[in-house]
mmCIF file of C-alpha atoms in Angstrom:
data_model
loop_
_atom_site.group_PDB
_atom_site.id
_atom_site.type_symbol
_atom_site.label_atom_id
_atom_site.label_comp_id
_atom_site.label_asym_id
_atom_site.label_seq_id
_atom_site.Cartn_x
_atom_site.Cartn_y
_atom_site.Cartn_z
ATOM 1 C CA MET A 1 152.204 44.704 -134.655
ATOM 2 C CA ASN A 2 153.089 41.734 -132.526
ATOM 3 C CA ASP A 3 154.037 42.543 -128.902
ATOM 4 C CA TRP A 4 155.497 39.116 -128.280
ATOM 5 C CA PRO A 5 159.234 38.506 -128.420
ATOM 6 C CA GLU A 6 160.770 38.129 -131.788
ATOM 7 C CA ALA A 7 160.219 34.751 -133.437
ATOM 8 C CA TRP A 8 157.130 34.208 -131.244
ATOM 9 C CA SER A 9 153.727 34.040 -132.691
ATOM 10 C CA ASP A 10 150.283 33.365 -131.371
ATOM 11 C CA ASP A 11 150.590 29.869 -132.615
ATOM 12 C CA ASN A 12 153.865 29.377 -130.760
ATOM 13 C CA ARG A 13 152.162 30.131 -127.445
ATOM 14 C CA GLY A 14 149.826 27.236 -127.879
ATOM 15 C CA GLY A 15 147.704 26.499 -124.789
ATOM 16 C CA ARG A 16 150.081 28.096 -122.321
ATOM 17 C CA TYR A 17 148.946 30.304 -119.479
ATOM 18 C CA GLY A 18 148.203 33.888 -120.474
ATOM 19 C CA ARG A 19 147.444 33.061 -124.048
ATOM 20 C CA GLY A 20 145.170 35.583 -125.671
ATOM 21 C CA SER A 21 142.080 34.440 -127.390
ATOM 22 C CA ALA A 22 139.565 35.901 -129.651
ATOM 23 C CA SER A 23 136.944 33.801 -128.000
ATOM 24 C CA ALA A 24 134.323 35.470 -125.780
ATOM 25 C CA GLN A 25 134.834 32.724 -123.197
ATOM 26 C CA PRO A 26 137.511 33.340 -120.534
ATOM 27 C CA GLU A 27 140.489 31.130 -120.377
ATOM 28 C CA SER A 28 140.450 28.498 -117.677
ATOM 29 C CA ALA A 29 142.728 28.828 -114.699
ATOM 30 C CA ARG A 30 146.139 27.389 -115.084
ATOM 31 C CA VAL A 31 146.261 23.955 -113.522
ATOM 32 C CA MET A 32 149.114 23.586 -111.071
ATOM 33 C CA ARG A 33 149.949 20.589 -109.013
ATOM 34 C CA GLN A 34 149.577 21.244 -105.265
ATOM 35 C CA VAL A 35 150.816 19.116 -102.438
ATOM 36 C CA ARG A 36 149.220 19.270 -98.967
ATOM 37 C CA ARG A 37 151.456 18.629 -95.988
ATOM 38 C CA GLY A 38 150.253 17.370 -92.629
ATOM 39 C CA ARG A 39 146.772 16.411 -91.646
ATOM 40 C CA PRO A 40 144.010 18.230 -93.426
ATOM 41 C CA ALA A 41 142.073 20.717 -91.303
ATOM 42 C CA PRO A 42 138.451 19.929 -90.594
ATOM 43 C CA PRO A 43 136.008 21.382 -93.087
ATOM 44 C CA GLY A 44 135.368 25.062 -92.543
ATOM 45 C CA GLN A 45 138.376 25.408 -90.145
ATOM 46 C CA GLY A 46 141.308 26.392 -92.260
ATOM 47 C CA ALA A 47 144.573 27.720 -90.964
ATOM 48 C CA TYR A 48 143.168 31.222 -90.794
ATOM 49 C CA GLY A 49 139.905 30.431 -89.046
ATOM 50 C CA GLY A 50 137.161 29.921 -91.597
ATOM 51 C CA VAL A 51 139.320 30.195 -94.770
ATOM 52 C CA PRO A 52 138.432 27.164 -96.967
ATOM 53 C CA GLN A 53 140.753 24.280 -97.684
ATOM 54 C CA GLN A 54 142.990 24.541 -100.672
ATOM 55 C CA PRO A 55 141.886 22.567 -103.699
ATOM 56 C CA GLN A 56 142.866 18.918 -103.524
ATOM 57 C CA TYR A 57 144.255 16.714 -106.207
ATOM 58 C CA VAL A 58 141.584 14.256 -107.280
ATOM 59 C CA ASP A 59 142.074 11.640 -110.001
ATOM 60 C CA GLY A 60 144.615 13.619 -111.890
ATOM 61 C CA GLY A 61 142.693 16.866 -111.563
ATOM 62 C CA TYR A 62 141.939 19.421 -108.862
ATOM 63 C CA ASP A 63 138.736 20.081 -107.021
ATOM 64 C CA SER A 64 138.659 23.843 -106.671
ATOM 65 C CA GLY A 65 135.470 23.917 -104.661
ATOM 66 C CA TYR A 66 133.785 26.404 -107.001
ATOM 67 C CA ASN A 67 131.201 23.875 -108.054
ATOM 68 C CA THR A 68 130.124 23.172 -104.486
ATOM 69 C CA GLY A 69 130.196 26.703 -103.083
ATOM 70 C CA GLN A 70 133.024 25.887 -100.673
ATOM 71 C CA VAL A 71 135.431 28.652 -101.623
ATOM 72 C CA TYR A 72 133.872 31.136 -99.173
ATOM 73 C CA GLY A 73 132.240 28.709 -96.814
ATOM 74 C CA GLY A 74 129.206 26.599 -97.006
ATOM 75 C CA GLY A 75 126.460 28.991 -96.119
ATOM 76 C CA GLY A 76 127.565 31.957 -94.051
ATOM 77 C CA GLY A 77 129.875 34.932 -94.332
ATOM 78 C CA ARG A 78 133.314 35.063 -95.722
ATOM 79 C CA GLY A 79 134.901 32.913 -93.055
ATOM 80 C CA GLY A 80 132.294 30.205 -92.949
ATOM 81 C CA GLY A 81 130.148 29.211 -90.022
ATOM 82 C CA ASP A 82 129.357 32.039 -87.603
ATOM 83 C CA GLY A 83 132.763 33.702 -87.768
ATOM 84 C CA ASP A 84 133.704 36.975 -89.372
ATOM 85 C CA GLY A 85 136.395 35.530 -91.544
ATOM 86 C CA TYR A 86 139.202 36.521 -89.174
ATOM 87 C CA GLY A 87 138.793 34.150 -86.244
ATOM 88 C CA PRO A 88 136.162 33.111 -83.647
ATOM 89 C CA GLN A 89 133.735 35.924 -82.823
ATOM 90 C CA ARG A 90 133.878 37.309 -79.209
ATOM 91 C CA PRO A 91 130.676 36.491 -77.301
ATOM 92 C CA ALA A 92 128.361 39.367 -76.396
ATOM 93 C CA PRO A 93 128.823 40.752 -72.785
ATOM 94 C CA ASP A 94 126.562 39.192 -70.154
ATOM 95 C CA TRP A 95 125.324 42.431 -68.604
ATOM 96 C CA ARG A 96 123.017 40.719 -66.154
ATOM 97 C CA ARG A 97 125.933 38.801 -64.680
ATOM 98 C CA ARG A 98 128.092 41.922 -64.534
ATOM 99 C CA VAL A 99 125.405 43.909 -62.706
ATOM 100 C CA LYS A 100 124.917 41.032 -60.273
ATOM 101 C CA TRP A 101 128.602 40.799 -59.346
ATOM 102 C CA THR A 102 128.956 44.578 -59.138
ATOM 103 C CA ALA A 103 126.046 44.715 -56.683
ATOM 104 C CA ILE A 104 127.532 41.874 -54.621
ATOM 105 C CA THR A 105 130.889 43.649 -54.501
ATOM 106 C CA LEU A 106 129.338 46.958 -53.395
ATOM 107 C CA VAL A 107 127.251 45.280 -50.690
ATOM 108 C CA THR A 108 130.312 43.406 -49.423
ATOM 109 C CA VAL A 109 132.402 46.587 -49.273
ATOM 110 C CA LEU A 110 129.584 48.437 -47.490
ATOM 111 C CA LEU A 111 129.146 45.609 -44.983
ATOM 112 C CA VAL A 112 132.857 45.368 -44.223
ATOM 113 C CA THR A 113 133.120 49.161 -43.838
ATOM 114 C CA THR A 114 130.104 49.254 -41.525
ATOM 115 C CA VAL A 115 131.396 46.452 -39.311
ATOM 116 C CA ALA A 116 134.884 47.986 -39.165
ATOM 117 C CA THR A 117 133.430 51.405 -38.306
ATOM 118 C CA TYR A 118 131.304 49.887 -35.539
ATOM 119 C CA PHE A 119 134.242 48.191 -33.834
ATOM 120 C CA TRP A 120 136.427 51.281 -34.296
ATOM 121 C CA ALA A 121 133.796 53.533 -32.735
ATOM 122 C CA ASP A 122 132.961 51.083 -29.958
ATOM 123 C CA SER A 123 136.631 50.862 -28.968
ATOM 124 C CA LYS A 124 136.829 54.654 -28.542
ATOM 125 C CA LEU A 125 134.074 54.927 -25.924
ATOM 126 C CA ASN A 126 135.422 55.778 -22.459
ATOM 127 C CA ARG A 127 133.350 53.483 -20.256
ATOM 128 C CA ASP A 128 134.619 54.774 -16.918
ATOM 129 C CA VAL A 129 131.415 55.009 -14.878
ATOM 130 C CA ASP A 130 130.252 51.919 -12.999
ATOM 131 C CA LEU A 131 126.562 52.216 -12.141
ATOM 132 C CA SER A 132 126.706 48.882 -10.306
ATOM 133 C CA LYS A 133 128.285 50.848 -7.420
ATOM 134 C CA VAL A 134 125.063 52.822 -7.021
ATOM 135 C CA ILE A 135 123.024 51.352 -4.167
ATOM 136 C CA GLU A 136 119.313 51.242 -3.266
ATOM 137 C CA ARG A 137 118.163 52.074 -6.760
ATOM 138 C CA PRO A 138 114.503 52.656 -7.725
ATOM 139 C CA GLU A 139 112.796 50.165 -10.000
ATOM 140 C CA LYS A 140 113.238 50.621 -13.715
ATOM 141 C CA GLY A 141 110.251 52.087 -15.536
ATOM 142 C CA GLU A 142 109.204 52.102 -19.183
ATOM 143 C CA GLY A 143 111.478 53.749 -21.720
ATOM 144 C CA THR A 144 115.108 54.775 -21.214
ATOM 145 C CA ASN A 145 116.534 57.552 -19.047
ATOM 146 C CA TYR A 146 119.912 59.184 -19.777
ATOM 147 C CA LEU A 147 121.654 61.495 -17.315
ATOM 148 C CA ILE A 148 123.629 63.927 -19.499
ATOM 149 C CA VAL A 149 126.301 65.944 -17.703
ATOM 150 C CA GLY A 150 128.435 68.825 -18.938
ATOM 151 C CA SER A 151 131.507 69.198 -16.774
ATOM 152 C CA ASP A 152 133.972 72.058 -16.506
ATOM 153 C CA SER A 153 136.909 69.692 -16.967
ATOM 154 C CA ARG A 154 139.911 71.419 -18.520
ATOM 155 C CA GLU A 155 141.579 68.131 -19.384
ATOM 156 C CA GLY A 156 143.232 68.294 -22.788
ATOM 157 C CA LEU A 157 143.338 72.101 -22.835
ATOM 158 C CA SER A 158 146.619 73.953 -23.091
ATOM 159 C CA ASP A 159 147.180 77.221 -21.240
ATOM 160 C CA GLU A 160 146.541 79.025 -24.510
ATOM 161 C CA ASP A 161 143.270 77.110 -25.003
ATOM 162 C CA LYS A 162 142.133 77.956 -21.462
ATOM 163 C CA LYS A 163 142.780 81.622 -22.107
ATOM 164 C CA ARG A 164 141.085 81.569 -25.516
ATOM 165 C CA LEU A 165 138.026 79.694 -24.240
ATOM 166 C CA ARG A 166 137.926 81.660 -20.958
ATOM 167 C CA THR A 167 137.626 78.472 -18.902
ATOM 168 C CA GLY A 168 139.934 79.478 -16.061
ATOM 169 C CA SER A 169 142.450 77.052 -14.600
ATOM 170 C CA SER A 170 140.616 75.400 -11.722
ATOM 171 C CA GLU A 171 141.864 71.928 -10.866
ATOM 172 C CA GLY A 172 139.545 68.945 -10.969
ATOM 173 C CA LYS A 173 136.080 69.202 -12.473
ATOM 174 C CA ARG A 174 132.569 70.146 -11.491
ATOM 175 C CA THR A 175 129.215 69.824 -13.192
ATOM 176 C CA ASP A 176 128.318 72.803 -15.316
ATOM 177 C CA SER A 177 124.980 71.404 -16.515
ATOM 178 C CA MET A 178 122.811 68.336 -15.871
ATOM 179 C CA MET A 179 119.872 67.006 -17.862
ATOM 180 C CA ILE A 180 117.654 63.933 -17.921
ATOM 181 C CA LEU A 181 116.650 62.718 -21.379
ATOM 182 C CA HIS A 182 113.753 60.261 -21.427
ATOM 183 C CA THR A 183 113.102 58.301 -24.619
ATOM 184 C CA GLY A 184 109.977 56.245 -25.195
ATOM 185 C CA SER A 185 106.870 55.723 -27.284
ATOM 186 C CA ASN A 186 105.477 59.218 -26.589
ATOM 187 C CA GLY A 187 108.454 61.167 -27.883
ATOM 188 C CA PRO A 188 111.565 62.360 -26.056
ATOM 189 C CA THR A 189 111.498 64.575 -22.980
ATOM 190 C CA LEU A 190 114.531 66.676 -22.029
ATOM 191 C CA ILE A 191 114.561 67.971 -18.432
ATOM 192 C CA SER A 192 117.235 70.314 -17.120
ATOM 193 C CA LEU A 193 118.303 69.987 -13.493
ATOM 194 C CA PRO A 194 119.610 73.380 -12.328
ATOM 195 C CA ARG A 195 122.956 72.931 -10.631
ATOM 196 C CA ASP A 196 121.757 75.050 -7.702
ATOM 197 C CA SER A 197 118.836 72.673 -7.058
ATOM 198 C CA ASN A 198 118.400 71.870 -3.359
ATOM 199 C CA VAL A 199 118.807 68.108 -2.793
ATOM 200 C CA GLU A 200 119.542 65.652 0.014
ATOM 201 C CA ILE A 201 122.707 63.547 -0.073
ATOM 202 C CA PRO A 202 121.546 59.981 0.723
ATOM 203 C CA THR A 203 123.453 56.980 2.026
ATOM 204 C CA PHE A 204 125.953 55.942 -0.642
ATOM 205 C CA LYS A 205 128.938 53.728 -1.299
ATOM 206 C CA GLY A 206 132.182 55.482 -2.154
ATOM 207 C CA SER A 207 133.146 54.958 -5.815
ATOM 208 C CA GLU A 208 136.827 54.557 -4.944
ATOM 209 C CA SER A 209 136.899 53.397 -1.332
ATOM 210 C CA GLY A 210 133.852 51.119 -1.494
ATOM 211 C CA LYS A 211 133.001 52.385 2.000
ATOM 212 C CA THR A 212 129.370 53.084 2.842
ATOM 213 C CA TYR A 213 128.595 56.622 3.999
ATOM 214 C CA GLN A 214 125.368 56.955 5.947
ATOM 215 C CA GLY A 215 122.963 59.702 4.966
ATOM 216 C CA THR A 216 122.391 62.412 7.548
ATOM 217 C CA GLY A 217 119.725 64.446 5.767
ATOM 218 C CA ARG A 218 122.375 66.898 4.606
ATOM 219 C CA GLN A 219 120.973 69.454 2.145
ATOM 220 C CA VAL A 220 123.294 70.699 -0.601
ATOM 221 C CA LYS A 221 123.243 72.047 -4.136
ATOM 222 C CA LEU A 222 123.002 69.295 -6.716
ATOM 223 C CA ASN A 223 126.423 69.964 -8.240
ATOM 224 C CA ALA A 224 128.010 69.312 -4.835
ATOM 225 C CA ALA A 225 127.173 65.614 -5.161
ATOM 226 C CA TYR A 226 129.381 65.335 -8.228
ATOM 227 C CA ALA A 227 132.179 67.322 -6.605
ATOM 228 C CA GLU A 228 132.065 65.075 -3.536
ATOM 229 C CA ASP A 229 132.296 61.622 -5.112
ATOM 230 C CA GLY A 230 131.877 61.858 -8.879
ATOM 231 C CA PRO A 231 129.321 60.427 -11.306
ATOM 232 C CA GLU A 232 128.187 57.501 -9.140
ATOM 233 C CA LEU A 233 127.134 59.738 -6.250
ATOM 234 C CA LEU A 234 125.473 62.156 -8.669
ATOM 235 C CA VAL A 235 123.372 59.320 -10.112
ATOM 236 C CA ARG A 236 122.554 58.073 -6.609
ATOM 237 C CA THR A 237 121.477 61.598 -5.529
ATOM 238 C CA VAL A 238 119.299 62.174 -8.618
ATOM 239 C CA GLU A 239 117.590 58.795 -8.227
ATOM 240 C CA PHE A 240 117.030 59.312 -4.490
ATOM 241 C CA ASN A 241 115.522 62.790 -4.889
ATOM 242 C CA THR A 242 113.358 61.975 -7.936
ATOM 243 C CA GLY A 243 112.526 58.263 -7.710
ATOM 244 C CA LEU A 244 113.499 57.932 -11.390
ATOM 245 C CA HIS A 245 115.794 55.086 -12.457
ATOM 246 C CA ILE A 246 118.799 56.287 -14.511
ATOM 247 C CA ASP A 247 119.728 53.774 -17.220
ATOM 248 C CA HIS A 248 122.786 55.460 -18.747
ATOM 249 C CA TYR A 249 125.274 58.187 -17.892
ATOM 250 C CA VAL A 250 126.959 60.499 -20.453
ATOM 251 C CA GLU A 251 129.481 63.242 -19.637
ATOM 252 C CA ILE A 252 131.425 65.714 -21.777
ATOM 253 C CA GLY A 253 133.997 68.388 -20.866
ATOM 254 C CA PHE A 254 134.796 71.826 -22.257
ATOM 255 C CA ALA A 255 137.420 70.712 -24.784
ATOM 256 C CA GLY A 256 135.337 67.842 -26.092
ATOM 257 C CA PHE A 257 132.281 70.023 -26.563
ATOM 258 C CA ALA A 258 134.192 72.595 -28.620
ATOM 259 C CA ASN A 259 135.887 69.881 -30.699
ATOM 260 C CA ILE A 260 132.593 68.224 -31.612
ATOM 261 C CA VAL A 261 131.101 71.520 -32.777
ATOM 262 C CA ASP A 262 134.146 72.309 -34.924
ATOM 263 C CA ALA A 263 134.257 68.789 -36.399
ATOM 264 C CA ALA A 264 130.577 69.106 -37.360
ATOM 265 C CA GLY A 265 131.360 72.306 -39.256
ATOM 266 C CA GLY A 266 129.652 74.573 -36.746
ATOM 267 C CA VAL A 267 126.048 74.663 -35.550
ATOM 268 C CA GLU A 268 123.320 77.037 -36.724
ATOM 269 C CA ILE A 269 121.143 78.419 -33.968
ATOM 270 C CA ASP A 270 118.657 81.229 -33.544
ATOM 271 C CA ILE A 271 119.782 83.396 -30.598
ATOM 272 C CA PRO A 272 116.718 85.098 -29.093
ATOM 273 C CA GLN A 273 118.478 88.231 -27.799
ATOM 274 C CA ASP A 274 121.718 90.178 -27.862
ATOM 275 C CA ILE A 275 124.199 88.630 -25.422
ATOM 276 C CA LYS A 276 127.432 90.093 -24.098
ATOM 277 C CA ASP A 277 129.203 88.401 -21.192
ATOM 278 C CA THR A 278 132.837 89.148 -20.407
ATOM 279 C CA LYS A 279 133.168 86.119 -18.112
ATOM 280 C CA SER A 280 132.183 83.519 -20.719
ATOM 281 C CA GLY A 281 133.367 85.546 -23.710
ATOM 282 C CA ALA A 282 129.901 85.586 -25.285
ATOM 283 C CA ASP A 283 129.259 88.455 -27.694
ATOM 284 C CA PHE A 284 126.270 87.712 -29.948
ATOM 285 C CA ARG A 285 123.634 89.602 -31.844
ATOM 286 C CA LYS A 286 120.039 88.440 -31.947
ATOM 287 C CA GLY A 287 119.124 86.174 -34.874
ATOM 288 C CA LYS A 288 120.228 83.062 -36.751
ATOM 289 C CA GLN A 289 123.948 82.406 -36.949
ATOM 290 C CA THR A 290 126.433 79.554 -37.121
ATOM 291 C CA LEU A 291 128.624 79.138 -34.049
ATOM 292 C CA ASP A 292 132.032 77.472 -34.051
ATOM 293 C CA GLY A 293 133.365 75.530 -31.070
ATOM 294 C CA GLU A 294 134.683 78.543 -29.157
ATOM 295 C CA GLU A 295 131.506 80.555 -29.685
ATOM 296 C CA ALA A 296 129.273 77.606 -28.815
ATOM 297 C CA LEU A 297 131.065 77.042 -25.520
ATOM 298 C CA ALA A 298 130.653 80.713 -24.639
ATOM 299 C CA PHE A 299 126.942 80.543 -25.495
ATOM 300 C CA VAL A 300 126.102 77.512 -23.320
ATOM 301 C CA ARG A 301 128.146 78.820 -20.364
ATOM 302 C CA THR A 302 126.630 82.303 -20.286
ATOM 303 C CA ARG A 303 124.376 83.077 -17.325
ATOM 304 C CA TYR A 304 125.339 86.474 -15.888
ATOM 305 C CA ALA A 305 124.053 88.299 -18.972
ATOM 306 C CA LEU A 306 120.663 86.540 -18.795
ATOM 307 C CA ALA A 307 117.695 87.747 -16.792
ATOM 308 C CA GLY A 308 116.890 84.285 -15.504
ATOM 309 C CA SER A 309 120.539 83.466 -14.780
ATOM 310 C CA ASP A 310 121.003 79.699 -14.454
ATOM 311 C CA LEU A 311 117.427 78.886 -15.495
ATOM 312 C CA ASP A 312 117.835 80.763 -18.771
ATOM 313 C CA ARG A 313 121.215 79.170 -19.260
ATOM 314 C CA THR A 314 119.726 75.677 -18.999
ATOM 315 C CA LYS A 315 117.210 76.596 -21.688
ATOM 316 C CA ASN A 316 120.026 77.753 -23.969
ATOM 317 C CA GLN A 317 121.909 74.536 -23.270
ATOM 318 C CA GLN A 318 118.896 72.437 -24.213
ATOM 319 C CA LYS A 319 118.389 74.451 -27.354
ATOM 320 C CA PHE A 320 121.994 74.191 -28.442
ATOM 321 C CA LEU A 321 122.392 70.463 -27.713
ATOM 322 C CA SER A 322 119.279 69.733 -29.745
ATOM 323 C CA ALA A 323 120.623 71.852 -32.609
ATOM 324 C CA LEU A 324 123.990 70.050 -32.392
ATOM 325 C CA ALA A 325 122.294 66.646 -32.555
ATOM 326 C CA ASN A 326 120.270 67.852 -35.522
ATOM 327 C CA GLN A 327 123.445 69.037 -37.279
ATOM 328 C CA VAL A 328 125.294 65.766 -36.680
ATOM 329 C CA ALA A 329 122.342 63.750 -37.998
ATOM 330 C CA THR A 330 122.051 65.641 -41.304
ATOM 331 C CA PRO A 331 122.958 63.923 -44.627
ATOM 332 C CA SER A 332 125.780 66.441 -45.140
ATOM 333 C CA THR A 333 127.493 64.907 -42.100
ATOM 334 C CA VAL A 334 126.335 61.286 -42.155
ATOM 335 C CA LEU A 335 127.006 60.759 -45.890
ATOM 336 C CA ASN A 336 130.302 62.654 -45.934
ATOM 337 C CA PRO A 337 133.096 60.453 -44.539
ATOM 338 C CA PHE A 338 135.446 63.461 -44.374
ATOM 339 C CA ARG A 339 133.050 65.051 -41.874
ATOM 340 C CA LEU A 340 131.439 61.980 -40.293
ATOM 341 C CA TYR A 341 134.608 60.289 -39.040
ATOM 342 C CA PRO A 342 136.199 63.444 -37.563
ATOM 343 C CA THR A 343 132.891 64.251 -35.842
ATOM 344 C CA MET A 344 132.544 60.727 -34.484
ATOM 345 C CA GLY A 345 136.167 60.690 -33.427
ATOM 346 C CA ALA A 346 135.905 64.035 -31.625
ATOM 347 C CA GLY A 347 132.698 63.001 -29.892
ATOM 348 C CA LEU A 348 133.729 59.512 -28.859
ATOM 349 C CA ASP A 349 137.113 60.672 -27.578
ATOM 350 C CA SER A 350 135.405 63.325 -25.458
ATOM 351 C CA LEU A 351 132.541 61.352 -23.927
ATOM 352 C CA ILE A 352 132.643 59.500 -20.623
ATOM 353 C CA VAL A 353 129.870 56.920 -20.343
ATOM 354 C CA ASP A 354 128.777 54.059 -18.116
ATOM 355 C CA LYS A 355 130.084 50.541 -18.626
ATOM 356 C CA ASP A 356 126.823 49.278 -20.132
ATOM 357 C CA MET A 357 126.541 52.083 -22.695
ATOM 358 C CA GLY A 358 126.647 50.880 -26.291
ATOM 359 C CA LEU A 359 126.772 52.637 -29.649
ATOM 360 C CA PHE A 360 123.091 51.941 -30.261
ATOM 361 C CA ASP A 361 122.252 53.589 -26.930
ATOM 362 C CA LEU A 362 124.357 56.588 -27.931
ATOM 363 C CA ALA A 363 122.641 56.768 -31.319
ATOM 364 C CA ASP A 364 119.227 56.586 -29.614
ATOM 365 C CA MET A 365 120.220 59.480 -27.366
ATOM 366 C CA PHE A 366 121.340 61.695 -30.260
ATOM 367 C CA TRP A 367 118.307 60.920 -32.417
ATOM 368 C CA SER A 368 116.012 61.652 -29.478
ATOM 369 C CA MET A 369 117.713 64.987 -28.853
ATOM 370 C CA LYS A 370 117.244 65.792 -32.520
ATOM 371 C CA GLY A 371 113.552 64.991 -32.065
ATOM 372 C CA VAL A 372 113.308 67.539 -29.262
ATOM 373 C CA SER A 373 114.493 70.320 -31.567
ATOM 374 C CA GLY A 374 112.256 69.028 -34.356
ATOM 375 C CA GLY A 375 109.123 69.499 -32.269
ATOM 376 C CA GLU A 376 108.576 65.782 -31.671
ATOM 377 C CA GLY A 377 109.379 66.024 -27.963
ATOM 378 C CA THR A 378 109.323 68.253 -24.905
ATOM 379 C CA SER A 379 112.023 70.317 -23.219
ATOM 380 C CA MET A 380 111.628 71.860 -19.767
ATOM 381 C CA ASN A 381 113.287 72.697 -16.463
ATOM 382 C CA MET A 382 112.562 70.726 -13.356
ATOM 383 C CA PRO A 383 109.405 72.273 -11.782
ATOM 384 C CA LEU A 384 110.381 74.717 -9.027
ATOM 385 C CA ALA A 385 108.582 76.018 -5.962
ATOM 386 C CA GLY A 386 110.933 78.855 -5.019
ATOM 387 C CA SER A 387 114.346 79.183 -3.400
ATOM 388 C CA SER A 388 115.961 79.062 0.025
ATOM 389 C CA GLY A 389 119.391 80.375 0.906
ATOM 390 C CA GLY A 390 120.388 80.511 -2.746
ATOM 391 C CA ASN A 391 119.219 76.938 -3.374
ATOM 392 C CA LEU A 392 116.363 76.283 -5.819
ATOM 393 C CA LEU A 393 113.525 74.227 -4.337
ATOM 394 C CA TRP A 394 111.728 71.667 -6.481
ATOM 395 C CA ASP A 395 107.942 71.497 -6.556
ATOM 396 C CA LYS A 396 107.551 68.069 -4.976
ATOM 397 C CA ASP A 397 103.992 67.434 -6.188
ATOM 398 C CA LYS A 398 104.838 68.303 -9.803
ATOM 399 C CA VAL A 399 108.061 66.336 -9.654
ATOM 400 C CA LYS A 400 106.167 63.271 -8.419
ATOM 401 C CA GLN A 401 103.612 63.614 -11.235
ATOM 402 C CA LEU A 402 106.368 64.087 -13.802
ATOM 403 C CA VAL A 403 108.262 61.013 -12.626
ATOM 404 C CA ASN A 404 105.079 58.894 -12.694
ATOM 405 C CA GLN A 405 104.414 59.930 -16.292
ATOM 406 C CA LEU A 406 107.998 59.126 -17.291
ATOM 407 C CA ASN A 407 108.018 55.758 -15.509
ATOM 408 C CA ASN A 408 104.806 54.784 -17.271
ATOM 409 C CA ASP A 409 106.057 56.261 -20.558
ATOM 410 C CA GLU A 410 103.034 58.510 -20.770
ATOM 411 C CA LYS A 411 102.787 61.840 -22.530
ATOM 412 C CA VAL A 412 104.266 64.519 -20.263
ATOM 413 C CA THR A 413 101.746 67.139 -19.262
ATOM 414 C CA VAL A 414 103.713 68.700 -16.407
ATOM 415 C CA THR A 415 105.376 72.033 -17.157
ATOM 416 C CA GLY A 416 108.527 73.494 -15.640
ATOM 417 C CA ASP A 417 110.127 76.900 -15.329
#
């Protein structure tokens, strides 16, 4: 049967396209005239990126490109050249360059943050003490000496806070604790100066009036010097009675102390005995425990419940301050901005320092106090020789030896009570 339309035969189809053949050879492609418009694309860069040019009309015939292997490109993949047949291939990522620029970016951010933090912290220091007003000062020795003072200032405390912290409501402020911290090449030395220490008030220049007050040999308790004319007279009295040059002054009040402890997340300390003191509010069991700001303030203020009264209290103060410095310097605080900045803010807002005190000096002080608790330094009370009329008398020979060792930055061999 013939499937072609009626009146058509195989012979009628002649050489037209689609003609069947009994021959084993395939029919050739139908030749169609093609016209190219516009400028021809460069070889291997067809309109679709790597698709070959269309056959061109040559001398009455067409060059299909089959004979030269140009239909799918001259020697590569489907699209010719190095492409994938669908456009230019995306270059491989330059990981070395990416790592380089990432590192540069991180270093830049870290540097900017560090510089900004430095200026922020430096601006918060309360540089209210002018040591240039201190007269007739001893020569400076080796190392650095800090006079660290804890005052009973209620500034910043509400009536509710005063009641909660059991601070009372006395006006003004007095020294509640005094310590000398020496830093040098032989490790730090922390020396407590009992507030009841018997000292002589020397000739001094008034911090406010500028008037010179001649010394009369008047003997008083050490904390009276602060009450009489503030930090400058206290420094003058300590230098006069010890012969030790004080390089920097640091003071903190009740509220600031409690705020620093709370901002640091509390401080762990090993309390050597049960303590219960209704005046300070202390109520502790023997053993390791973490104290918050309110508890810490009660602990360092307690003296009536201790056998050695003020002498034992100074030892507890040394112990706690060293533990606080150790807590602040831990990675959990330093590497945690949500704890570091509140702690720094609470501390810097609370401290009163001398005009020459810088952040690096403050950092040196804290790291040295940490060293005391870590066993790298020495903590002691000023050597005593007894008491008179309620005043504690210093052992003059031991004090002289101690000061010589500190001035020469030698290892301290003197012991105190």
